[in-house]
């Protein structure tokens, strides 16, 4: 079985699991056979920050991934993996080494509790609201810069 861990770094089994799937820069794909780790591959996430649900699913499916482990993941992404037949585990914390034994043994009891906490909020909406605030702030800054440029232009003409 191949398991893709969503990580903030490319350090193999020592990689820190990312808290947010959509922004994670790396996947660490761990191939397991029974209780044994057979291969570990760290790869860049070509879709980090892009919210490209189908593309991410296809990318990992082409790599032979059967399970994805993350700190958190939005409902749309979880649905896309579900439709593709790829299992999802959220609520993982720490390094891959910290959770790999639980994942291999499919002992998700502690993770299930954390999933319930995450189900109450839509983290994608939080990101969208933050982006809206950032856009408004940037619009104000642009207007201020335009005003300064206009003043300079008037002084140069005058």
Phi, psi and omega in degrees: 000140175252130181241127177262118175265132181271117190230162177268353182210163182250069182241032179061225183292345178272001182293140178280128179290133183286143178283337183229115184306310188296339182254358185291128182279347184222157166240137170247114182263120182248123177263123180240149175227111187065236178261005186255138173277122182262327183204146178227127181226123176263127180226150177290144175273106183290352183244017181303126178079000186266348185051043180263075188306303184296321181296319179296315180301312181296320179301312181287325178296320177297333178278357180085016183290134179247346181211144176238134180240128183215164173290315179205161181200139178291159183299321181297317180293318179299318179296319180297318177294319179301314179298330180274356180080021178257124180290149180234135173236122176242163181099004180284141180225153177093209180265169177301318177306325181293331188241351187302320181296318177297319182294314180298319181280356183055041177260088187256018184305310181291331180286323179302321179298319180289328177300318180301321178296318183288332182297338184285343182232147176260101186293334177295323178295323178298317179297319180295316179298318178298317179296320178299318178297317179297319180297315179299318179297317179294322178300317179297317179297320179297317178298319178297318180294318177300317180297316179297317179296320178297317177299316178297317179298319178296321179293322180291326178285327188283000000 
